[in-house]
């Protein structure tokens, strides 16, 4: 299957700083990427849909000014957590769709995740 | 309320035993996906079901989707320690190239020796 990478795999930062997480599709072009957040022992919650060349679509309750998403190329989407606070500590996972695949059109390939800890 | 419910939330089985995980949707699915996740890692795709009544198997794992396309089960035969992890069902509710997945609550599986 297609490979999606995330960088960094983990990051520790001080409260008030900003952190950027990268999501890359390594062997395919992804017009759509998704950003999820996972709390300990909880399921994945979709934060936003990242579309190449256009603004991201945020889910209800997700602050777009807090979680900045940029999908500048067909292989890279970034999530920037601005002015991070301890409550932003979580496991962030991205996924990417390979648009030329046949059914299932909705198949998403997931990155390995980034663990963010805000002190 | 949660759109996609999984049961049980956690499961401890002895190696060699069979087990079943259920995923129930509050509305008709377009597609149902099963993923496995090891703690602190990404998701590994297991299987996808789209047709009512469909059943798929891979190695010792079998997934089924009911005729009404609102309920799916994942059955593991003769469980092994390598099966341990978190199992997540994900649902799409419409066709289209950008439709998003809604995930279930997850089932944490432990396999004891």
Coordinates of N, CA and C in Angstrom, one line a residue:
Chain A
X1 N 0.8 -1.2 0.0 CA 0.0 0.0 0.0 C 0.8 1.2 0.0
X2 N 0.2 2.4 -0.2 CA 0.9 3.7 -0.2 C 1.4 4.0 1.2
X3 N 2.5 4.8 1.2 CA 3.1 5.2 2.5 C 3.0 6.6 2.8
X4 N 2.6 6.9 4.0 CA 2.5 8.2 4.5 C 3.4 8.4 5.7
X5 N 4.2 9.5 5.7 CA 5.1 9.7 6.9 C 4.7 10.9 7.6
X6 N 5.1 11.0 8.9 CA 4.8 12.2 9.7 C 6.1 12.6 10.4
X7 N 6.3 13.9 10.5 CA 7.5 14.3 11.2 C 7.1 15.6 12.1
X8 N 7.6 15.6 13.3 CA 8.3 14.6 14.0 C 7.4 13.5 14.5
X9 N 8.0 12.5 15.0 CA 7.2 11.4 15.6 C 6.8 11.8 17.0
X10 N 7.6 12.6 17.7 CA 7.2 13.1 19.0 C 7.9 14.5 19.2
X11 N 7.2 15.3 20.0 CA 7.8 16.6 20.2 C 7.3 17.1 21.6
X12 N 8.2 17.7 22.3 CA 7.9 18.3 23.6 C 8.2 19.8 23.5
X13 N 7.2 20.6 23.9 CA 7.4 22.1 23.7 C 6.9 22.8 25.0
X14 N 7.3 24.0 25.1 CA 6.8 24.8 26.2 C 5.5 25.5 25.9
X15 N 4.7 25.7 26.9 CA 3.4 26.4 26.7 C 3.6 27.8 26.1
X16 N 2.8 28.1 25.1 CA 2.9 29.4 24.4 C 3.6 29.3 23.1
X17 N 4.4 28.3 22.9 CA 5.1 28.2 21.6 C 4.2 27.5 20.6
X18 N 4.7 27.6 19.3 CA 4.0 26.9 18.2 C 4.8 25.7 17.7
X19 N 4.0 24.7 17.3 CA 4.6 23.5 16.8 C 4.1 23.1 15.5
X20 N 5.0 22.7 14.6 CA 4.5 22.3 13.2 C 4.7 20.8 13.0
X21 N 3.7 20.2 12.5 CA 3.8 18.7 12.2 C 3.6 18.6 10.7
X22 N 4.4 17.8 10.1 CA 4.4 17.5 8.7 C 3.8 16.2 8.4
X23 N 3.0 16.1 7.3 CA 2.5 14.9 6.8 C 2.8 14.8 5.4
X24 N 3.5 13.7 5.0 CA 3.9 13.5 3.6 C 3.4 12.2 3.0
X25 N 2.9 12.3 1.8 CA 2.7 11.1 1.0 C 3.9 10.8 0.2
X26 N 4.5 9.6 0.5 CA 5.8 9.3 -0.1 C 5.8 8.8 -1.5
X27 N 4.8 8.1 -1.9 CA 4.9 7.5 -3.2 C 3.6 7.7 -4.0
X28 N 2.9 8.7 -3.6 CA 1.7 9.1 -4.4 C 1.3 10.6 -4.1
X29 N 0.5 11.1 -5.0 CA 0.1 12.5 -4.8 C -1.3 12.5 -4.1
X30 N -1.4 13.3 -3.1 CA -2.7 13.3 -2.3 C -3.3 14.7 -2.4
X31 N -4.5 14.7 -3.1 CA -5.2 16.0 -3.2 C -5.9 16.3 -1.9
X32 N -6.2 15.2 -1.1 CA -6.9 15.4 0.2 C -6.1 14.6 1.3
X33 N -5.9 15.4 2.4 CA -5.3 14.8 3.5 C -6.2 15.1 4.7
X34 N -6.2 14.3 5.7 CA -7.0 14.4 6.9 C -6.1 14.5 8.1
X35 N -6.6 15.3 9.1 CA -5.9 15.4 10.4 C -6.8 14.9 11.5
X36 N -6.3 14.0 12.3 CA -7.0 13.5 13.4 C -6.3 13.7 14.7
X37 N -7.1 13.7 15.7 CA -6.5 13.8 17.1 C -7.0 12.6 17.9
X38 N -6.1 12.0 18.7 CA -6.5 10.9 19.5 C -6.1 11.1 20.9
X39 N -7.0 11.1 21.8 CA -6.7 11.2 23.3 C -6.4 9.8 23.8
X40 N -5.7 9.7 24.9 CA -5.4 8.3 25.5 C -6.6 7.5 25.6
X41 N -6.5 6.3 25.1 CA -7.6 5.3 25.2 C -8.9 5.8 24.6
X42 N -8.8 6.7 23.6 CA -10.0 7.2 22.9 C -9.9 6.9 21.4
X43 N -10.9 7.1 20.7 CA -10.9 6.9 19.3 C -10.3 8.1 18.6
X44 N -10.2 8.0 17.3 CA -9.7 9.2 16.5 C -10.8 10.2 16.3
X45 N -10.5 11.4 16.4 CA -11.5 12.5 16.1 C -11.0 13.3 15.0
X46 N -11.7 13.4 13.9 CA -11.3 14.2 12.8 C -11.3 15.6 13.1
X47 N -10.2 16.3 12.8 CA -10.1 17.7 13.1 C -10.4 18.5 11.9
X48 N -9.8 18.1 10.7 CA -10.0 18.9 9.5 C -9.6 18.1 8.3
X49 N -10.2 18.5 7.2 CA -9.8 18.0 5.9 C -9.0 19.0 5.2
X50 N -7.8 18.6 4.7 CA -6.9 19.5 4.1 C -6.9 19.2 2.6
X51 N -7.2 20.3 1.8 CA -7.3 20.2 0.4 C -6.2 21.0 -0.3
X52 N -5.5 20.3 -1.2 CA -4.4 21.0 -1.9 C -4.8 22.2 -2.6
X53 N -4.1 23.3 -2.3 CA -4.4 24.5 -3.0 C -5.6 25.3 -2.6
X54 N -6.3 24.8 -1.5 CA -7.4 25.6 -1.0 C -7.4 25.5 0.5
X55 N -8.4 26.2 1.1 CA -8.5 26.3 2.6 C -8.9 24.9 3.1
X56 N -8.5 24.6 4.3 CA -8.9 23.4 5.0 C -10.3 23.5 5.5
X57 N -11.0 22.4 5.6 CA -12.4 22.4 6.1 C -12.3 21.8 7.5
X58 N -12.7 22.6 8.5 CA -12.5 22.2 9.9 C -13.8 21.6 10.4
X59 N -13.7 20.6 11.3 CA -14.9 20.1 11.9 C -15.4 21.0 13.0
X60 N -16.6 20.8 13.3 CA -17.3 21.7 14.4 C -16.5 21.5 15.7
X61 N -16.2 22.7 16.3 CA -15.6 22.7 17.5 C -14.0 22.8 17.5
X62 N -13.5 22.7 16.3 CA -12.0 22.8 16.1 C -11.7 24.3 15.7
X63 N -10.8 24.9 16.5 CA -10.5 26.3 16.3 C -9.5 26.4 15.1
X64 N -9.9 27.0 14.0 CA -9.0 27.1 12.8 C -7.9 28.0 13.1
X65 N -8.0 29.0 14.0 CA -6.9 29.9 14.3 C -5.9 29.2 15.2
X66 N -6.3 28.2 15.9 CA -5.4 27.5 16.8 C -4.7 26.4 16.0
X67 N -5.3 25.7 15.2 CA -4.8 24.6 14.4 C -4.7 25.0 12.9
X68 N -3.6 25.5 12.5 CA -3.4 26.0 11.2 C -3.0 24.9 10.2
X69 N -3.7 24.8 9.2 CA -3.4 23.7 8.2 C -3.0 24.3 6.9
X70 N -1.9 23.8 6.3 CA -1.5 24.2 5.0 C -1.2 23.0 4.1
X71 N -1.8 23.0 2.9 CA -1.6 21.9 2.0 C -1.0 22.5 0.7
X72 N 0.2 22.8 0.8 CA 0.9 23.6 -0.3 C 1.2 22.8 -1.5
X73 N 1.4 21.5 -1.3 CA 1.7 20.6 -2.5 C 0.9 19.3 -2.4
X74 N 1.0 18.6 -3.5 CA 0.3 17.3 -3.5 C 0.9 16.2 -2.6
X75 N 2.0 16.5 -2.0 CA 2.6 15.5 -1.2 C 2.9 15.9 0.3
X76 N 2.4 17.2 0.6 CA 2.7 17.7 1.9 C 1.6 18.5 2.5
X77 N 1.2 18.1 3.7 CA 0.3 19.0 4.5 C 0.9 19.2 5.8
X78 N 0.7 20.4 6.4 CA 1.3 20.7 7.7 C 0.2 21.2 8.6
X79 N 0.4 20.8 9.9 CA -0.5 21.2 10.9 C 0.3 22.0 11.9
X80 N 0.0 23.2 12.2 CA 0.7 24.0 13.1 C -0.2 24.3 14.3
X81 N 0.2 23.9 15.5 CA -0.5 24.1 16.7 C 0.1 25.4 17.3
X82 N -0.7 26.5 17.2 CA -0.2 27.8 17.6 C -0.5 28.0 19.1
X83 N 0.4 28.7 19.8 CA 0.3 29.1 21.2 C -0.2 27.8 22.0
X84 N 0.6 26.8 21.9 CA 0.2 25.5 22.5 C 0.1 25.6 24.0
X85 N -0.9 24.9 24.5 CA -1.2 24.8 25.9 C -1.2 23.3 26.3
X86 N -1.0 23.0 27.6 CA -1.0 21.6 28.0 C -2.2 20.8 27.5
X87 N -3.4 21.4 27.4 CA -4.5 20.7 26.9 C -4.5 20.3 25.4
X88 N -3.5 20.9 24.7 CA -3.3 20.5 23.3 C -2.4 19.2 23.2
X89 N -1.9 18.8 24.3 CA -1.1 17.5 24.3 C -2.0 16.4 23.8
X90 N -1.5 15.7 22.9 CA -2.3 14.6 22.3 C -1.5 13.9 21.2
X91 N -2.1 12.9 20.6 CA -1.5 12.1 19.5 C -2.2 12.6 18.3
X92 N -1.4 13.1 17.3 CA -2.0 13.6 16.1 C -1.6 12.7 15.0
X93 N -2.6 12.3 14.2 CA -2.4 11.4 13.1 C -3.0 12.0 11.8
X94 N -2.2 11.9 10.7 CA -2.7 12.3 9.5 C -3.0 11.1 8.6
X95 N -3.8 11.3 7.6 CA -4.0 10.3 6.6 C -4.1 11.0 5.2
X96 N -3.9 10.2 4.2 CA -4.0 10.8 2.8 C -4.7 9.8 1.9
X97 N -5.4 10.4 1.0 CA -6.1 9.7 0.0 C -5.3 9.6 -1.3
X98 N -5.3 8.5 -1.9 CA -4.6 8.3 -3.2 C -5.7 8.4 -4.2
X99 N -5.8 9.5 -5.0 CA -6.9 9.8 -5.8 C -7.1 8.9 -7.0
X100 N -6.1 8.3 -7.4 CA -6.3 7.5 -8.7 C -6.6 6.0 -8.4
X101 N -6.7 5.7 -7.1 CA -7.0 4.3 -6.8 C -8.5 4.0 -7.2
X102 N -8.7 2.8 -7.5 CA -10.1 2.3 -7.8 C -10.8 2.2 -6.5
X103 N -11.9 1.5 -6.5 CA -12.6 1.3 -5.2 C -11.7 0.6 -4.2
X104 N -11.6 1.0 -2.9 CA -12.5 2.0 -2.3 C -12.0 3.4 -2.5
X105 N -12.8 4.2 -3.1 CA -12.3 5.6 -3.4 C -12.0 6.3 -2.1
X106 N -12.6 5.8 -1.0 CA -12.3 6.5 0.3 C -11.1 5.9 1.1
X107 N -10.4 5.0 0.5 CA -9.3 4.4 1.2 C -8.3 5.5 1.6
X108 N -8.0 5.5 2.9 CA -7.0 6.4 3.4 C -5.8 5.7 4.0
X109 N -4.7 6.2 3.7 CA -3.4 5.6 4.3 C -3.0 6.5 5.4
X110 N -2.7 5.9 6.5 CA -2.4 6.7 7.7 C -0.9 6.8 8.0
X111 N -0.6 8.0 8.5 CA 0.8 8.2 9.0 C 1.0 7.5 10.4
X112 N 2.2 7.5 10.9 CA 2.5 6.8 12.1 C 2.1 7.6 13.4
X113 N 1.7 8.9 13.1 CA 1.3 9.7 14.3 C 2.5 10.5 14.9
X114 N 2.1 11.6 15.5 CA 3.0 12.5 16.2 C 2.5 12.7 17.6
X115 N 3.3 12.4 18.6 CA 2.9 12.7 20.0 C 3.4 14.0 20.4
X116 N 2.5 14.9 20.8 CA 2.8 16.2 21.2 C 2.6 16.3 22.7
X117 N 3.6 16.8 23.4 CA 3.5 17.1 24.8 C 3.8 18.5 25.1
X118 N 2.9 19.2 25.7 CA 3.1 20.7 26.0 C 3.3 20.8 27.5
X119 N 4.4 21.4 27.9 CA 4.7 21.5 29.3 C 4.2 22.8 29.9
Chain B
X1 N -24.9 11.6 20.8 CA -24.5 10.3 21.0 C -23.5 9.9 19.9
X2 N -22.7 8.9 20.2 CA -21.7 8.4 19.2 C -22.4 7.8 18.0
X3 N -21.9 8.2 16.8 CA -22.5 7.7 15.6 C -22.1 6.2 15.3
X4 N -21.0 5.8 15.8 CA -20.4 4.5 15.6 C -20.0 3.9 16.9
X5 N -20.6 2.9 17.3 CA -20.3 2.3 18.6 C -19.6 0.9 18.4
X6 N -18.6 0.7 19.2 CA -17.9 -0.6 19.2 C -18.1 -1.3 20.5
X7 N -18.2 -2.6 20.4 CA -18.3 -3.4 21.7 C -17.5 -4.7 21.5
X8 N -16.8 -5.2 22.5 CA -16.7 -4.5 23.8 C -15.6 -3.4 23.7
X9 N -15.5 -2.7 24.7 CA -14.5 -1.6 24.8 C -13.1 -2.2 25.0
X10 N -13.1 -3.3 25.7 CA -11.8 -4.0 25.9 C -12.1 -5.5 26.0
X11 N -11.0 -6.2 25.7 CA -11.2 -7.7 25.7 C -9.9 -8.3 26.0
X12 N -9.9 -9.3 27.0 CA -8.7 -10.1 27.3 C -9.1 -11.5 27.0
X13 N -8.3 -12.1 26.1 CA -8.6 -13.5 25.7 C -7.3 -14.3 25.9
X14 N -7.5 -15.6 26.1 CA -6.3 -16.5 26.2 C -5.9 -16.9 24.7
X15 N -4.6 -17.0 24.6 CA -4.1 -17.4 23.2 C -4.8 -18.7 22.8
X16 N -5.2 -18.6 21.5 CA -5.8 -19.8 20.9 C -7.4 -19.7 20.9
X17 N -7.9 -18.8 21.7 CA -9.3 -18.6 21.7 C -9.8 -17.7 20.6
X18 N -11.1 -17.9 20.3 CA -11.7 -17.0 19.3 C -12.4 -15.8 19.9
X19 N -12.5 -14.8 19.1 CA -13.2 -13.6 19.7 C -13.9 -12.8 18.6
X20 N -14.9 -12.0 19.0 CA -15.6 -11.2 18.1 C -15.7 -9.8 18.6
X21 N -15.5 -8.8 17.7 CA -15.7 -7.4 18.0 C -16.8 -6.9 17.1
X22 N -17.7 -6.1 17.7 CA -18.8 -5.6 16.9 C -18.8 -4.0 16.7
X23 N -19.3 -3.6 15.6 CA -19.4 -2.2 15.3 C -20.8 -1.9 14.8
X24 N -21.4 -1.0 15.4 CA -22.8 -0.6 15.1 C -23.0 0.8 14.7
X25 N -23.6 1.1 13.6 CA -23.8 2.5 13.2 C -25.2 2.9 13.4
X26 N -25.4 4.2 13.7 CA -26.8 4.7 13.9 C -27.5 5.0 12.6
X27 N -26.8 4.9 11.5 CA -27.4 5.1 10.2 C -26.7 4.2 9.2
X28 N -27.3 4.1 8.0 CA -26.8 3.2 7.0 C -25.4 3.6 6.5
X29 N -24.5 2.7 6.4 CA -23.2 3.0 5.9 C -23.1 2.9 4.4
X30 N -22.1 3.7 3.9 CA -21.7 3.5 2.5 C -20.6 2.5 2.5
X31 N -19.6 2.6 3.4 CA -18.5 1.7 3.4 C -18.0 1.5 4.9
X32 N -17.5 0.4 5.2 CA -17.1 0.1 6.6 C -15.6 -0.4 6.5
X33 N -14.8 0.2 7.3 CA -13.3 -0.1 7.3 C -12.9 -0.6 8.7
X34 N -12.1 -1.6 8.7 CA -11.5 -2.1 10.0 C -10.0 -1.8 9.9
X35 N -9.5 -1.2 11.0 CA -8.1 -0.9 11.2 C -7.6 -1.5 12.5
X36 N -6.3 -1.7 12.6 CA -5.7 -2.1 13.8 C -4.6 -1.1 14.1
X37 N -4.5 -0.8 15.4 CA -3.6 0.2 15.9 C -2.8 -0.3 17.1
X38 N -1.5 -0.3 17.0 CA -0.7 -0.6 18.2 C -0.6 0.8 19.0
X39 N -0.5 0.7 20.3 CA -0.5 1.9 21.1 C 0.6 2.9 20.6
X40 N 0.2 4.1 20.4 CA 1.2 5.1 20.0 C 1.7 5.0 18.5
X41 N 1.0 4.3 17.7 CA 1.4 4.1 16.3 C 0.2 4.4 15.4
X42 N 0.5 4.4 14.1 CA -0.6 4.7 13.2 C -1.5 3.5 13.0
X43 N -2.4 3.7 12.0 CA -3.4 2.6 11.8 C -3.0 1.7 10.6
X44 N -3.3 0.5 10.8 CA -3.0 -0.5 9.8 C -4.3 -1.0 9.2
X45 N -4.5 -0.8 7.9 CA -5.7 -1.2 7.2 C -5.9 -2.7 7.3
X46 N -7.0 -3.2 7.7 CA -7.3 -4.7 7.7 C -8.2 -5.0 6.5
X47 N -9.4 -4.5 6.5 CA -10.4 -4.9 5.5 C -11.4 -3.8 5.3
X48 N -12.1 -3.8 4.2 CA -13.1 -2.9 3.8 C -14.3 -3.6 3.3
X49 N -15.5 -3.3 3.8 CA -16.7 -3.9 3.3 C -17.7 -2.8 2.8
X50 N -18.3 -3.2 1.7 CA -19.2 -2.2 1.1 C -20.6 -2.7 0.8
X51 N -20.7 -4.0 0.5 CA -22.0 -4.5 0.1 C -22.7 -5.2 1.3
X52 N -24.0 -5.0 1.4 CA -24.7 -5.7 2.4 C -24.6 -7.2 2.4
X53 N -24.3 -7.8 3.5 CA -24.1 -9.2 3.5 C -22.7 -9.7 3.2
X54 N -21.8 -8.7 2.9 CA -20.5 -9.1 2.5 C -19.7 -9.7 3.6
X55 N -18.8 -10.6 3.3 CA -17.9 -11.2 4.2 C -16.5 -11.3 3.6
X56 N -15.5 -10.9 4.3 CA -14.1 -11.0 3.8 C -13.2 -11.6 4.9
X57 N -12.2 -12.4 4.4 CA -11.3 -13.0 5.4 C -9.9 -12.8 4.9
X58 N -9.0 -12.7 5.9 CA -7.6 -12.6 5.6 C -6.9 -13.2 6.8
X59 N -6.2 -14.3 6.5 CA -5.5 -15.1 7.5 C -6.6 -15.5 8.5
X60 N -6.4 -15.1 9.8 CA -7.4 -15.6 10.8 C -8.4 -14.6 11.1
X61 N -8.5 -13.6 10.3 CA -9.5 -12.5 10.6 C -10.6 -12.5 9.6
X62 N -11.8 -12.5 10.0 CA -13.0 -12.4 9.2 C -13.9 -11.2 9.5
X63 N -14.3 -10.5 8.6 CA -15.1 -9.3 8.8 C -16.4 -9.5 8.0
X64 N -17.5 -9.1 8.6 CA -18.8 -9.2 8.0 C -19.6 -7.9 8.1
X65 N -20.4 -7.7 7.1 CA -21.3 -6.5 7.1 C -22.7 -7.0 7.0
X66 N -23.6 -6.6 7.8 CA -25.0 -7.1 7.7 C -25.7 -6.6 6.5
X67 N -26.9 -7.2 6.2 CA -27.6 -6.8 5.0 C -28.1 -5.4 5.0
X68 N -28.4 -4.9 6.2 CA -28.9 -3.5 6.3 C -27.8 -2.5 6.3
X69 N -26.6 -3.0 6.3 CA -25.4 -2.1 6.3 C -25.4 -1.1 7.5
X70 N -25.6 -1.7 8.6 CA -25.5 -0.8 9.8 C -24.7 -1.5 10.9
X71 N -24.3 -2.7 10.7 CA -23.6 -3.5 11.7 C -22.5 -4.3 11.1
X72 N -21.4 -4.3 11.7 CA -20.3 -5.2 11.2 C -19.6 -5.9 12.4
X73 N -19.1 -7.0 12.1 CA -18.3 -7.8 13.1 C -17.0 -8.2 12.6
X74 N -16.0 -8.3 13.5 CA -14.7 -8.7 13.2 C -14.4 -9.9 14.0
X75 N -14.1 -11.0 13.4 CA -13.9 -12.3 14.2 C -12.5 -12.7 14.0
X76 N -11.8 -13.0 15.1 CA -10.5 -13.6 15.1 C -10.5 -15.0 15.5
X77 N -10.0 -15.9 14.8 CA -9.9 -17.3 15.1 C -8.6 -17.6 15.7
X78 N -8.6 -18.4 16.7 CA -7.3 -18.9 17.3 C -6.3 -17.7 17.5
X79 N -6.7 -16.8 18.4 CA -6.0 -15.6 18.6 C -4.5 -15.9 19.0
X80 N -3.7 -15.0 18.7 CA -2.2 -15.0 19.0 C -1.8 -13.7 19.6
X81 N -0.7 -13.7 20.3 CA -0.2 -12.4 20.9 C -0.1 -11.3 19.9
X82 N 0.2 -11.7 18.6 CA 0.4 -10.7 17.6 C -0.9 -10.0 17.2
X83 N -2.0 -10.5 17.7 CA -3.3 -9.9 17.4 C -3.6 -8.8 18.4
X84 N -2.8 -8.7 19.4 CA -3.1 -7.6 20.4 C -3.0 -6.2 19.9
X85 N -3.8 -5.4 20.3 CA -3.8 -4.0 19.8 C -5.2 -3.4 20.0
X86 N -5.4 -2.2 19.3 CA -6.6 -1.6 19.4 C -7.3 -1.7 18.0
X87 N -8.5 -2.2 18.0 CA -9.2 -2.4 16.7 C -10.2 -1.3 16.6
X88 N -10.2 -0.6 15.4 CA -11.1 0.5 15.2 C -11.9 0.3 13.9
X89 N -13.2 0.5 14.0 CA -14.0 0.5 12.7 C -14.2 1.9 12.3
X90 N -14.1 2.1 11.0 CA -14.3 3.5 10.4 C -15.4 3.4 9.4
X91 N -16.3 4.4 9.4 CA -17.4 4.4 8.4 C -17.4 5.6 7.5
X92 N -17.7 5.3 6.3 CA -18.0 6.4 5.4 C -19.5 6.4 5.1
X93 N -20.1 7.5 5.0 CA -21.6 7.6 4.9 C -22.0 8.1 3.5
X94 N -21.1 8.4 2.6 CA -21.5 8.8 1.3 C -20.3 8.5 0.4
X95 N -20.6 8.3 -0.9 CA -19.6 8.1 -1.9 C -18.9 9.4 -2.2
X96 N -17.9 9.3 -2.9 CA -17.2 10.6 -3.3 C -15.8 10.5 -2.9
X97 N -15.0 11.3 -3.6 CA -13.6 11.2 -3.4 C -13.0 11.8 -2.2
X98 N -13.8 12.6 -1.5 CA -13.2 13.3 -0.4 C -14.1 13.1 0.9
X99 N -14.9 12.1 0.9 CA -15.8 11.9 2.1 C -14.9 11.4 3.2
X100 N -15.2 11.8 4.4 CA -14.4 11.6 5.6 C -14.9 10.3 6.3
X101 N -14.0 9.8 7.1 CA -14.3 8.6 7.9 C -14.7 9.0 9.3
X102 N -15.7 8.4 9.9 CA -16.0 8.5 11.3 C -15.6 7.2 11.9
X103 N -14.9 7.4 13.0 CA -14.3 6.2 13.7 C -15.1 5.8 14.9
X104 N -15.1 4.5 15.2 CA -15.8 3.9 16.3 C -14.9 4.2 17.6
X105 N -15.5 3.8 18.7 CA -14.8 4.0 20.0 C -13.6 3.2 20.2
X106 N -13.4 2.1 19.4 CA -12.2 1.3 19.6 C -12.4 0.2 20.6
X107 N -11.8 -0.9 20.3 CA -11.7 -2.1 21.2 C -10.3 -2.5 21.4
X108 N -9.9 -2.5 22.7 CA -8.6 -2.8 23.1 C -8.5 -4.3 23.4
X109 N -7.7 -5.0 22.6 CA -7.6 -6.5 22.7 C -6.2 -6.9 23.3
X110 N -6.3 -7.7 24.4 CA -5.1 -8.2 25.0 C -5.2 -9.8 24.8
X111 N -4.1 -10.4 24.5 CA -4.0 -11.8 24.3 C -3.0 -12.4 25.3
X112 N -3.5 -13.2 26.2 CA -2.6 -13.7 27.2 C -2.1 -15.1 26.8
X113 N -1.0 -15.4 27.4 CA -0.3 -16.7 27.1 C -1.0 -17.8 27.9

